Amino acid sequence: MSRRCELTGIGPMVGHNVSHSNIKTKRRFLPALSPATLQSESLGQSFKLRISNAALRTLDFKGGLDVFLLGAKDEQLSPRALKIKSQVKAKAKAAAQAA
């Protein structure tokens, strides 16, 4: 399982540990990932995704999973999130044609 957020695409970064004597050694900064069950209002389903804590705050700010996915770029999303996005788009298109 990769250490990458399924919604924002945030992954590990590389930097240095710097000692008191200014010796630098390589280290990795891992994102704070947590499994989250997210509810889709339009689909009426819940999806379990591994997302960063920052992405969870962004979902709350934007107004939910559906709004976030419709505004997100496809390059950032994981294949599972892209599948959910296509389902949400199809549902929104069907609702627009019915109205």
mmCIF file of N, CA, C and O in Angstrom:
data_model
loop_
_atom_site.group_PDB
_atom_site.id
_atom_site.type_symbol
_atom_site.label_atom_id
_atom_site.label_comp_id
_atom_site.label_asym_id
_atom_site.label_seq_id
_atom_site.Cartn_x
_atom_site.Cartn_y
_atom_site.Cartn_z
ATOM 1 N N MET A 1 0.839 -1.173 0.000
ATOM 2 C CA MET A 1 0.000 0.000 0.000
ATOM 3 C C MET A 1 0.889 1.243 0.000
ATOM 4 O O MET A 1 1.804 1.375 0.805
ATOM 5 N N SER A 2 0.615 2.142 -0.929
ATOM 6 C CA SER A 2 1.465 3.317 -1.045
ATOM 7 C C SER A 2 1.120 4.344 0.036
ATOM 8 O O SER A 2 -0.001 4.386 0.539
ATOM 9 N N ARG A 3 2.082 5.140 0.356
ATOM 10 C CA ARG A 3 1.886 6.204 1.345
ATOM 11 C C ARG A 3 1.523 7.487 0.615
ATOM 12 O O ARG A 3 2.283 8.454 0.593
ATOM 13 N N ARG A 4 0.368 7.478 -0.025
ATOM 14 C CA ARG A 4 -0.084 8.602 -0.823
ATOM 15 C C ARG A 4 -1.573 8.815 -0.554
ATOM 16 O O ARG A 4 -2.348 7.865 -0.507
ATOM 17 N N CYS A 5 -1.964 10.067 -0.394
ATOM 18 C CA CYS A 5 -3.361 10.410 -0.156
ATOM 19 C C CYS A 5 -4.158 10.128 -1.428
ATOM 20 O O CYS A 5 -3.740 10.480 -2.525
ATOM 21 N N GLU A 6 -5.319 9.490 -1.274
ATOM 22 C CA GLU A 6 -6.117 9.112 -2.433
ATOM 23 C C GLU A 6 -6.888 10.281 -3.040
ATOM 24 O O GLU A 6 -7.337 10.199 -4.178
ATOM 25 N N LEU A 7 -7.025 11.375 -2.325
ATOM 26 C CA LEU A 7 -7.758 12.526 -2.846
ATOM 27 C C LEU A 7 -6.854 13.668 -3.299
ATOM 28 O O LEU A 7 -7.132 14.298 -4.310
ATOM 29 N N THR A 8 -5.802 13.943 -2.563
ATOM 30 C CA THR A 8 -4.947 15.078 -2.918
ATOM 31 C C THR A 8 -3.645 14.663 -3.581
ATOM 32 O O THR A 8 -2.969 15.500 -4.174
ATOM 33 N N GLY A 9 -3.271 13.398 -3.485
ATOM 34 C CA GLY A 9 -2.032 12.934 -4.105
ATOM 35 C C GLY A 9 -0.779 13.273 -3.321
ATOM 36 O O GLY A 9 0.329 13.100 -3.814
ATOM 37 N N ILE A 10 -0.929 13.747 -2.096
ATOM 38 C CA ILE A 10 0.228 14.107 -1.277
ATOM 39 C C ILE A 10 0.981 12.838 -0.886
ATOM 40 O O ILE A 10 0.380 11.867 -0.435
ATOM 41 N N GLY A 11 2.302 12.838 -1.075
ATOM 42 C CA GLY A 11 3.128 11.687 -0.753
ATOM 43 C C GLY A 11 4.301 12.070 0.116
ATOM 44 O O GLY A 11 4.388 13.201 0.620
ATOM 45 N N PRO A 12 5.234 11.143 0.317
ATOM 46 C CA PRO A 12 6.398 11.433 1.149
ATOM 47 C C PRO A 12 7.292 12.505 0.532
ATOM 48 O O PRO A 12 7.404 12.595 -0.689
ATOM 49 N N MET A 13 7.907 13.297 1.397
ATOM 50 C CA MET A 13 8.879 14.293 0.960
ATOM 51 C C MET A 13 10.224 13.941 1.570
ATOM 52 O O MET A 13 10.294 13.194 2.539
ATOM 53 N N VAL A 14 11.298 14.468 0.988
ATOM 54 C CA VAL A 14 12.650 14.152 1.437
ATOM 55 C C VAL A 14 13.281 15.410 2.009
ATOM 56 O O VAL A 14 13.090 16.506 1.499
ATOM 57 N N GLY A 15 14.029 15.233 3.088
ATOM 58 C CA GLY A 15 14.719 16.355 3.711
ATOM 59 C C GLY A 15 15.910 15.868 4.497
ATOM 60 O O GLY A 15 16.433 14.789 4.246
ATOM 61 N N HIS A 16 16.347 16.683 5.449
ATOM 62 C CA HIS A 16 17.525 16.350 6.240
ATOM 63 C C HIS A 16 17.198 16.368 7.721
ATOM 64 O O HIS A 16 16.436 17.208 8.190
ATOM 65 N N ASN A 17 17.814 15.446 8.457
ATOM 66 C CA ASN A 17 17.950 15.586 9.895
ATOM 67 C C ASN A 17 19.222 16.390 10.109
ATOM 68 O O ASN A 17 20.266 16.040 9.563
ATOM 69 N N VAL A 18 19.151 17.449 10.884
ATOM 70 C CA VAL A 18 20.325 18.274 11.124
ATOM 71 C C VAL A 18 20.689 18.160 12.598
ATOM 72 O O VAL A 18 19.905 18.519 13.477
ATOM 73 N N SER A 19 21.894 17.660 12.862
ATOM 74 C CA SER A 19 22.328 17.472 14.245
ATOM 75 C C SER A 19 22.834 18.790 14.820
ATOM 76 O O SER A 19 22.944 19.801 14.123
ATOM 77 N N HIS A 20 23.170 18.749 16.084
ATOM 78 C CA HIS A 20 23.709 19.933 16.754
ATOM 79 C C HIS A 20 25.009 20.384 16.102
ATOM 80 O O HIS A 20 25.298 21.575 16.020
ATOM 81 N N SER A 21 25.810 19.426 15.604
ATOM 82 C CA SER A 21 27.076 19.774 14.950
ATOM 83 C C SER A 21 26.888 20.040 13.451
ATOM 84 O O SER A 21 27.848 20.084 12.705
ATOM 85 N N ASN A 22 25.639 20.200 13.016
ATOM 86 C CA ASN A 22 25.276 20.558 11.648
ATOM 87 C C ASN A 22 25.593 19.456 10.636
ATOM 88 O O ASN A 22 25.837 19.740 9.469
ATOM 89 N N ILE A 23 25.592 18.203 11.078
ATOM 90 C CA ILE A 23 25.735 17.073 10.161
ATOM 91 C C ILE A 23 24.342 16.735 9.627
ATOM 92 O O ILE A 23 23.404 16.570 10.405
ATOM 93 N N LYS A 24 24.249 16.640 8.309
ATOM 94 C CA LYS A 24 22.957 16.403 7.680
ATOM 95 C C LYS A 24 22.855 14.962 7.193
ATOM 96 O O LYS A 24 23.726 14.475 6.503
ATOM 97 N N THR A 25 21.786 14.292 7.577
ATOM 98 C CA THR A 25 21.504 12.940 7.092
ATOM 99 C C THR A 25 20.112 12.945 6.487
ATOM 100 O O THR A 25 19.211 13.653 6.950
ATOM 101 N N LYS A 26 19.942 12.143 5.451
ATOM 102 C CA LYS A 26 18.657 12.101 4.748
ATOM 103 C C LYS A 26 17.566 11.509 5.631
ATOM 104 O O LYS A 26 17.804 10.623 6.432
ATOM 105 N N ARG A 27 16.339 12.004 5.425
ATOM 106 C CA ARG A 27 15.178 11.449 6.102
ATOM 107 C C ARG A 27 13.958 11.659 5.232
ATOM 108 O O ARG A 27 13.986 12.435 4.285
ATOM 109 N N ARG A 28 12.891 10.955 5.551
ATOM 110 C CA ARG A 28 11.638 11.095 4.819
ATOM 111 C C ARG A 28 10.572 11.680 5.738
ATOM 112 O O ARG A 28 10.434 11.275 6.882
ATOM 113 N N PHE A 29 9.822 12.621 5.198
ATOM 114 C CA PHE A 29 8.681 13.184 5.896
ATOM 115 C C PHE A 29 7.438 12.511 5.332
ATOM 116 O O PHE A 29 7.070 12.734 4.183
ATOM 117 N N LEU A 30 6.789 11.653 6.120
ATOM 118 C CA LEU A 30 5.632 10.917 5.655
ATOM 119 C C LEU A 30 4.352 11.704 5.939
ATOM 120 O O LEU A 30 4.247 12.376 6.976
ATOM 121 N N PRO A 31 3.380 11.651 5.039
ATOM 122 C CA PRO A 31 2.124 12.368 5.289
ATOM 123 C C PRO A 31 1.323 11.678 6.385
ATOM 124 O O PRO A 31 1.441 10.474 6.600
ATOM 125 N N ALA A 32 0.508 12.442 7.067
ATOM 126 C CA ALA A 32 -0.332 11.904 8.137
ATOM 127 C C ALA A 32 -1.588 11.309 7.505
ATOM 128 O O ALA A 32 -2.600 11.985 7.318
ATOM 129 N N LEU A 33 -1.526 10.029 7.141
ATOM 130 C CA LEU A 33 -2.653 9.357 6.498
ATOM 131 C C LEU A 33 -3.501 8.629 7.526
ATOM 132 O O LEU A 33 -2.979 8.087 8.501
ATOM 133 N N SER A 34 -4.802 8.622 7.277
ATOM 134 C CA SER A 34 -5.702 7.876 8.148
ATOM 135 C C SER A 34 -6.847 7.326 7.308
ATOM 136 O O SER A 34 -7.295 7.972 6.366
ATOM 137 N N PRO A 35 -7.321 6.132 7.636
ATOM 138 C CA PRO A 35 -8.476 5.599 6.907
ATOM 139 C C PRO A 35 -9.735 6.346 7.319
ATOM 140 O O PRO A 35 -9.967 6.594 8.511
ATOM 141 N N ALA A 36 -10.523 6.724 6.333
ATOM 142 C CA ALA A 36 -11.743 7.472 6.619
ATOM 143 C C ALA A 36 -12.883 6.905 5.776
ATOM 144 O O ALA A 36 -12.689 6.568 4.614
ATOM 145 N N THR A 37 -14.049 6.814 6.366
ATOM 146 C CA THR A 37 -15.247 6.415 5.641
ATOM 147 C C THR A 37 -16.016 7.682 5.305
ATOM 148 O O THR A 37 -16.452 8.408 6.199
ATOM 149 N N LEU A 38 -16.148 7.952 4.015
ATOM 150 C CA LEU A 38 -16.760 9.189 3.548
ATOM 151 C C LEU A 38 -18.088 8.886 2.878
ATOM 152 O O LEU A 38 -18.204 7.932 2.110
ATOM 153 N N GLN A 39 -19.076 9.707 3.143
ATOM 154 C CA GLN A 39 -20.421 9.518 2.619
ATOM 155 C C GLN A 39 -20.624 10.383 1.378
ATOM 156 O O GLN A 39 -20.329 11.571 1.377
ATOM 157 N N SER A 40 -21.132 9.781 0.308
ATOM 158 C CA SER A 40 -21.492 10.506 -0.900
ATOM 159 C C SER A 40 -22.995 10.760 -0.864
ATOM 160 O O SER A 40 -23.784 9.820 -0.825
ATOM 161 N N GLU A 41 -23.396 12.044 -0.909
ATOM 162 C CA GLU A 41 -24.814 12.384 -0.823
ATOM 163 C C GLU A 41 -25.557 11.975 -2.089
ATOM 164 O O GLU A 41 -26.667 11.463 -2.028
ATOM 165 N N SER A 42 -24.957 12.195 -3.256
ATOM 166 C CA SER A 42 -25.663 11.916 -4.502
ATOM 167 C C SER A 42 -25.789 10.419 -4.767
ATOM 168 O O SER A 42 -26.787 9.962 -5.315
ATOM 169 N N LEU A 43 -24.770 9.638 -4.399
ATOM 170 C CA LEU A 43 -24.811 8.202 -4.644
ATOM 171 C C LEU A 43 -25.496 7.435 -3.512
ATOM 172 O O LEU A 43 -25.940 6.306 -3.712
ATOM 173 N N GLY A 44 -25.544 8.018 -2.332
ATOM 174 C CA GLY A 44 -26.146 7.346 -1.187
ATOM 175 C C GLY A 44 -25.305 6.192 -0.681
ATOM 176 O O GLY A 44 -25.835 5.240 -0.110
ATOM 177 N N GLN A 45 -24.004 6.252 -0.876
ATOM 178 C CA GLN A 45 -23.078 5.204 -0.454
ATOM 179 C C GLN A 45 -21.988 5.810 0.400
ATOM 180 O O GLN A 45 -21.732 7.017 0.347
ATOM 181 N N SER A 46 -21.319 4.941 1.133
ATOM 182 C CA SER A 46 -20.135 5.370 1.866
ATOM 183 C C SER A 46 -18.926 4.649 1.281
ATOM 184 O O SER A 46 -19.021 3.487 0.876
ATOM 185 N N PHE A 47 -17.809 5.351 1.209
ATOM 186 C CA PHE A 47 -16.583 4.827 0.630
ATOM 187 C C PHE A 47 -15.466 4.938 1.651
ATOM 188 O O PHE A 47 -15.353 5.947 2.349
ATOM 189 N N LYS A 48 -14.639 3.899 1.726
ATOM 190 C CA LYS A 48 -13.513 3.892 2.646
ATOM 191 C C LYS A 48 -12.257 4.253 1.853
ATOM 192 O O LYS A 48 -11.856 3.536 0.939
ATOM 193 N N LEU A 49 -11.652 5.391 2.197
ATOM 194 C CA LEU A 49 -10.456 5.886 1.518
ATOM 195 C C LEU A 49 -9.369 6.171 2.535
ATOM 196 O O LEU A 49 -9.652 6.456 3.705
ATOM 197 N N ARG A 50 -8.134 6.116 2.100
ATOM 198 C CA ARG A 50 -6.985 6.452 2.948
ATOM 199 C C ARG A 50 -6.535 7.852 2.559
ATOM 200 O O ARG A 50 -5.917 8.044 1.507
ATOM 201 N N ILE A 51 -6.870 8.835 3.389
ATOM 202 C CA ILE A 51 -6.616 10.223 3.039
ATOM 203 C C ILE A 51 -5.815 10.911 4.139
ATOM 204 O O ILE A 51 -5.737 10.430 5.268
ATOM 205 N N SER A 52 -5.226 12.043 3.782
ATOM 206 C CA SER A 52 -4.458 12.820 4.755
ATOM 207 C C SER A 52 -5.416 13.611 5.636
ATOM 208 O O SER A 52 -6.568 13.864 5.276
ATOM 209 N N ASN A 53 -4.917 14.008 6.781
ATOM 210 C CA ASN A 53 -5.736 14.790 7.706
ATOM 211 C C ASN A 53 -6.062 16.153 7.109
ATOM 212 O O ASN A 53 -7.142 16.692 7.348
ATOM 213 N N ALA A 54 -5.149 16.703 6.314
ATOM 214 C CA ALA A 54 -5.412 17.982 5.655
ATOM 215 C C ALA A 54 -6.535 17.835 4.632
ATOM 216 O O ALA A 54 -7.372 18.731 4.479
ATOM 217 N N ALA A 55 -6.589 16.710 3.927
ATOM 218 C CA ALA A 55 -7.662 16.474 2.956
ATOM 219 C C ALA A 55 -9.006 16.341 3.662
ATOM 220 O O ALA A 55 -10.035 16.776 3.137
ATOM 221 N N LEU A 56 -9.009 15.755 4.844
ATOM 222 C CA LEU A 56 -10.247 15.626 5.609
ATOM 223 C C LEU A 56 -10.779 16.997 6.014
ATOM 224 O O LEU A 56 -11.986 17.265 5.917
ATOM 225 N N ARG A 57 -9.896 17.888 6.418
ATOM 226 C CA ARG A 57 -10.306 19.257 6.744
ATOM 227 C C ARG A 57 -10.808 19.975 5.496
ATOM 228 O O ARG A 57 -11.779 20.743 5.549
ATOM 229 N N THR A 58 -10.176 19.734 4.353
ATOM 230 C CA THR A 58 -10.597 20.363 3.105
ATOM 231 C C THR A 58 -11.981 19.875 2.690
ATOM 232 O O THR A 58 -12.793 20.658 2.196
ATOM 233 N N LEU A 59 -12.255 18.583 2.893
ATOM 234 C CA LEU A 59 -13.584 18.053 2.588
ATOM 235 C C LEU A 59 -14.656 18.755 3.414
ATOM 236 O O LEU A 59 -15.730 19.090 2.901
ATOM 237 N N ASP A 60 -14.390 18.965 4.686
ATOM 238 C CA ASP A 60 -15.342 19.673 5.544
ATOM 239 C C ASP A 60 -15.546 21.107 5.070
ATOM 240 O O ASP A 60 -16.661 21.624 5.058
ATOM 241 N N PHE A 61 -14.477 21.750 4.649
ATOM 242 C CA PHE A 61 -14.543 23.142 4.208
ATOM 243 C C PHE A 61 -15.321 23.269 2.894
ATOM 244 O O PHE A 61 -16.143 24.155 2.739
ATOM 245 N N LYS A 62 -15.067 22.357 1.951
ATOM 246 C CA LYS A 62 -15.709 22.437 0.628
ATOM 247 C C LYS A 62 -17.170 22.017 0.670
ATOM 248 O O LYS A 62 -17.948 22.416 -0.180
ATOM 249 N N GLY A 63 -17.542 21.158 1.611
ATOM 250 C CA GLY A 63 -18.934 20.779 1.718
ATOM 251 C C GLY A 63 -19.229 19.331 1.399
ATOM 252 O O GLY A 63 -20.368 18.991 1.095
ATOM 253 N N GLY A 64 -18.237 18.472 1.417
ATOM 254 C CA GLY A 64 -18.499 17.052 1.228
ATOM 255 C C GLY A 64 -17.677 16.431 0.126
ATOM 256 O O GLY A 64 -16.955 17.100 -0.625
ATOM 257 N N LEU A 65 -17.810 15.120 0.010
ATOM 258 C CA LEU A 65 -17.016 14.343 -0.947
ATOM 259 C C LEU A 65 -17.383 14.667 -2.393
ATOM 260 O O LEU A 65 -16.504 14.820 -3.246
ATOM 261 N N ASP A 66 -18.667 14.808 -2.676
ATOM 262 C CA ASP A 66 -19.104 15.035 -4.055
ATOM 263 C C ASP A 66 -18.579 16.359 -4.606
ATOM 264 O O ASP A 66 -18.063 16.417 -5.726
ATOM 265 N N VAL A 67 -18.686 17.403 -3.833
ATOM 266 C CA VAL A 67 -18.224 18.726 -4.269
ATOM 267 C C VAL A 67 -16.710 18.721 -4.462
ATOM 268 O O VAL A 67 -16.196 19.274 -5.436
ATOM 269 N N PHE A 68 -16.009 18.058 -3.551
ATOM 270 C CA PHE A 68 -14.552 17.996 -3.654
ATOM 271 C C PHE A 68 -14.126 17.252 -4.914
ATOM 272 O O PHE A 68 -13.248 17.697 -5.648
ATOM 273 N N LEU A 69 -14.742 16.100 -5.183
ATOM 274 C CA LEU A 69 -14.356 15.298 -6.343
ATOM 275 C C LEU A 69 -14.658 16.001 -7.659
ATOM 276 O O LEU A 69 -13.871 15.911 -8.608
ATOM 277 N N LEU A 70 -15.770 16.699 -7.748
ATOM 278 C CA LEU A 70 -16.112 17.395 -8.984
ATOM 279 C C LEU A 70 -15.156 18.539 -9.272
ATOM 280 O O LEU A 70 -14.927 18.869 -10.432
ATOM 281 N N GLY A 71 -14.567 19.127 -8.244
ATOM 282 C CA GLY A 71 -13.624 20.227 -8.443
ATOM 283 C C GLY A 71 -12.172 19.792 -8.509
ATOM 284 O O GLY A 71 -11.300 20.598 -8.830
ATOM 285 N N ALA A 72 -11.884 18.522 -8.230
ATOM 286 C CA ALA A 72 -10.500 18.053 -8.179
ATOM 287 C C ALA A 72 -9.992 17.698 -9.572
ATOM 288 O O ALA A 72 -10.756 17.295 -10.454
ATOM 289 N N LYS A 73 -8.678 17.830 -9.754
ATOM 290 C CA LYS A 73 -8.035 17.442 -11.009
ATOM 291 C C LYS A 73 -7.850 15.929 -11.029
ATOM 292 O O LYS A 73 -7.560 15.313 -10.008
ATOM 293 N N ASP A 74 -7.992 15.339 -12.213
ATOM 294 C CA ASP A 74 -7.903 13.885 -12.339
ATOM 295 C C ASP A 74 -6.500 13.363 -12.045
ATOM 296 O O ASP A 74 -6.337 12.225 -11.629
ATOM 297 N N GLU A 75 -5.455 14.173 -12.261
ATOM 298 C CA GLU A 75 -4.082 13.728 -12.048
ATOM 299 C C GLU A 75 -3.788 13.475 -10.576
ATOM 300 O O GLU A 75 -2.935 12.661 -10.236
ATOM 301 N N GLN A 76 -4.483 14.183 -9.693
ATOM 302 C CA GLN A 76 -4.223 14.055 -8.258
ATOM 303 C C GLN A 76 -4.936 12.854 -7.649
ATOM 304 O O GLN A 76 -4.494 12.314 -6.646
ATOM 305 N N LEU A 77 -6.039 12.435 -8.243
ATOM 306 C CA LEU A 77 -6.876 11.404 -7.641
ATOM 307 C C LEU A 77 -6.341 10.004 -7.913
ATOM 308 O O LEU A 77 -5.735 9.747 -8.953
ATOM 309 N N SER A 78 -6.594 9.106 -6.985
ATOM 310 C CA SER A 78 -6.234 7.700 -7.158
ATOM 311 C C SER A 78 -7.248 7.042 -8.090
ATOM 312 O O SER A 78 -8.320 7.607 -8.361
ATOM 313 N N PRO A 79 -6.949 5.851 -8.605
ATOM 314 C CA PRO A 79 -7.923 5.164 -9.477
ATOM 315 C C PRO A 79 -9.272 4.912 -8.797
ATOM 316 O O PRO A 79 -10.323 5.019 -9.436
ATOM 317 N N ARG A 80 -9.259 4.600 -7.509
ATOM 318 C CA ARG A 80 -10.528 4.403 -6.787
ATOM 319 C C ARG A 80 -11.326 5.700 -6.708
ATOM 320 O O ARG A 80 -12.546 5.708 -6.882
ATOM 321 N N ALA A 81 -10.635 6.811 -6.450
ATOM 322 C CA ALA A 81 -11.315 8.100 -6.362
ATOM 323 C C ALA A 81 -11.822 8.537 -7.736
ATOM 324 O O ALA A 81 -12.891 9.152 -7.836
ATOM 325 N N LEU A 82 -11.086 8.213 -8.805
ATOM 326 C CA LEU A 82 -11.542 8.532 -10.157
ATOM 327 C C LEU A 82 -12.823 7.778 -10.503
ATOM 328 O O LEU A 82 -13.721 8.304 -11.163
ATOM 329 N N LYS A 83 -12.912 6.539 -10.048
ATOM 330 C CA LYS A 83 -14.107 5.735 -10.285
ATOM 331 C C LYS A 83 -15.315 6.351 -9.582
ATOM 332 O O LYS A 83 -16.411 6.442 -10.151
ATOM 333 N N ILE A 84 -15.111 6.798 -8.340
ATOM 334 C CA ILE A 84 -16.187 7.445 -7.582
ATOM 335 C C ILE A 84 -16.584 8.748 -8.268
ATOM 336 O O ILE A 84 -17.768 9.063 -8.391
ATOM 337 N N LYS A 85 -15.587 9.502 -8.762
ATOM 338 C CA LYS A 85 -15.856 10.770 -9.434
ATOM 339 C C LYS A 85 -16.694 10.550 -10.688
ATOM 340 O O LYS A 85 -17.625 11.306 -10.957
ATOM 341 N N SER A 86 -16.392 9.518 -11.462
ATOM 342 C CA SER A 86 -17.168 9.258 -12.679
ATOM 343 C C SER A 86 -18.606 8.875 -12.345
ATOM 344 O O SER A 86 -19.539 9.251 -13.057
ATOM 345 N N GLN A 87 -18.807 8.136 -11.248
ATOM 346 C CA GLN A 87 -20.156 7.779 -10.826
ATOM 347 C C GLN A 87 -20.942 9.017 -10.389
ATOM 348 O O GLN A 87 -22.124 9.163 -10.708
ATOM 349 N N VAL A 88 -20.269 9.929 -9.670
ATOM 350 C CA VAL A 88 -20.930 11.157 -9.216
ATOM 351 C C VAL A 88 -21.285 12.033 -10.416
ATOM 352 O O VAL A 88 -22.386 12.603 -10.476
ATOM 353 N N LYS A 89 -20.372 12.122 -11.395
ATOM 354 C CA LYS A 89 -20.653 12.909 -12.602
ATOM 355 C C LYS A 89 -21.848 12.351 -13.361
ATOM 356 O O LYS A 89 -22.700 13.091 -13.840
ATOM 357 N N ALA A 90 -21.891 11.019 -13.512
ATOM 358 C CA ALA A 90 -23.000 10.387 -14.232
ATOM 359 C C ALA A 90 -24.327 10.632 -13.521
ATOM 360 O O ALA A 90 -25.352 10.900 -14.159
ATOM 361 N N LYS A 91 -24.314 10.546 -12.203
ATOM 362 C CA LYS A 91 -25.527 10.773 -11.414
ATOM 363 C C LYS A 91 -25.985 12.231 -11.550
ATOM 364 O O LYS A 91 -27.176 12.500 -11.684
ATOM 365 N N ALA A 92 -25.032 13.177 -11.530
ATOM 366 C CA ALA A 92 -25.370 14.600 -11.657
ATOM 367 C C ALA A 92 -25.908 14.886 -13.058
ATOM 368 O O ALA A 92 -26.853 15.678 -13.218
ATOM 369 N N LYS A 93 -25.341 14.241 -14.064
ATOM 370 C CA LYS A 93 -25.806 14.441 -15.444
ATOM 371 C C LYS A 93 -27.219 13.897 -15.619
ATOM 372 O O LYS A 93 -28.061 14.516 -16.265
ATOM 373 N N ALA A 94 -27.484 12.721 -15.026
ATOM 374 C CA ALA A 94 -28.826 12.141 -15.112
ATOM 375 C C ALA A 94 -29.847 13.004 -14.387
ATOM 376 O O ALA A 94 -30.988 13.171 -14.857
ATOM 377 N N ALA A 95 -29.458 13.582 -13.264
ATOM 378 C CA ALA A 95 -30.362 14.451 -12.518
ATOM 379 C C ALA A 95 -30.635 15.748 -13.287
ATOM 380 O O ALA A 95 -31.746 16.271 -13.249
ATOM 381 N N ALA A 96 -29.614 16.246 -14.006
ATOM 382 C CA ALA A 96 -29.804 17.477 -14.784
ATOM 383 C C ALA A 96 -30.716 17.226 -15.982
ATOM 384 O O ALA A 96 -31.513 18.108 -16.351
ATOM 385 N N GLN A 97 -30.623 16.051 -16.581
ATOM 386 C CA GLN A 97 -31.482 15.740 -17.727
ATOM 387 C C GLN A 97 -32.924 15.496 -17.277
ATOM 388 O O GLN A 97 -33.866 15.794 -18.008
ATOM 389 N N ALA A 98 -33.115 14.964 -16.091
ATOM 390 C CA ALA A 98 -34.455 14.702 -15.585
ATOM 391 C C ALA A 98 -35.180 15.991 -15.210
ATOM 392 O O ALA A 98 -36.405 16.068 -15.269
ATOM 393 N N ALA A 99 -34.425 16.997 -14.845
ATOM 394 C CA ALA A 99 -35.038 18.270 -14.416
ATOM 395 C C ALA A 99 -35.365 19.178 -15.570
ATOM 396 O O ALA A 99 -35.209 19.010 -16.676
#
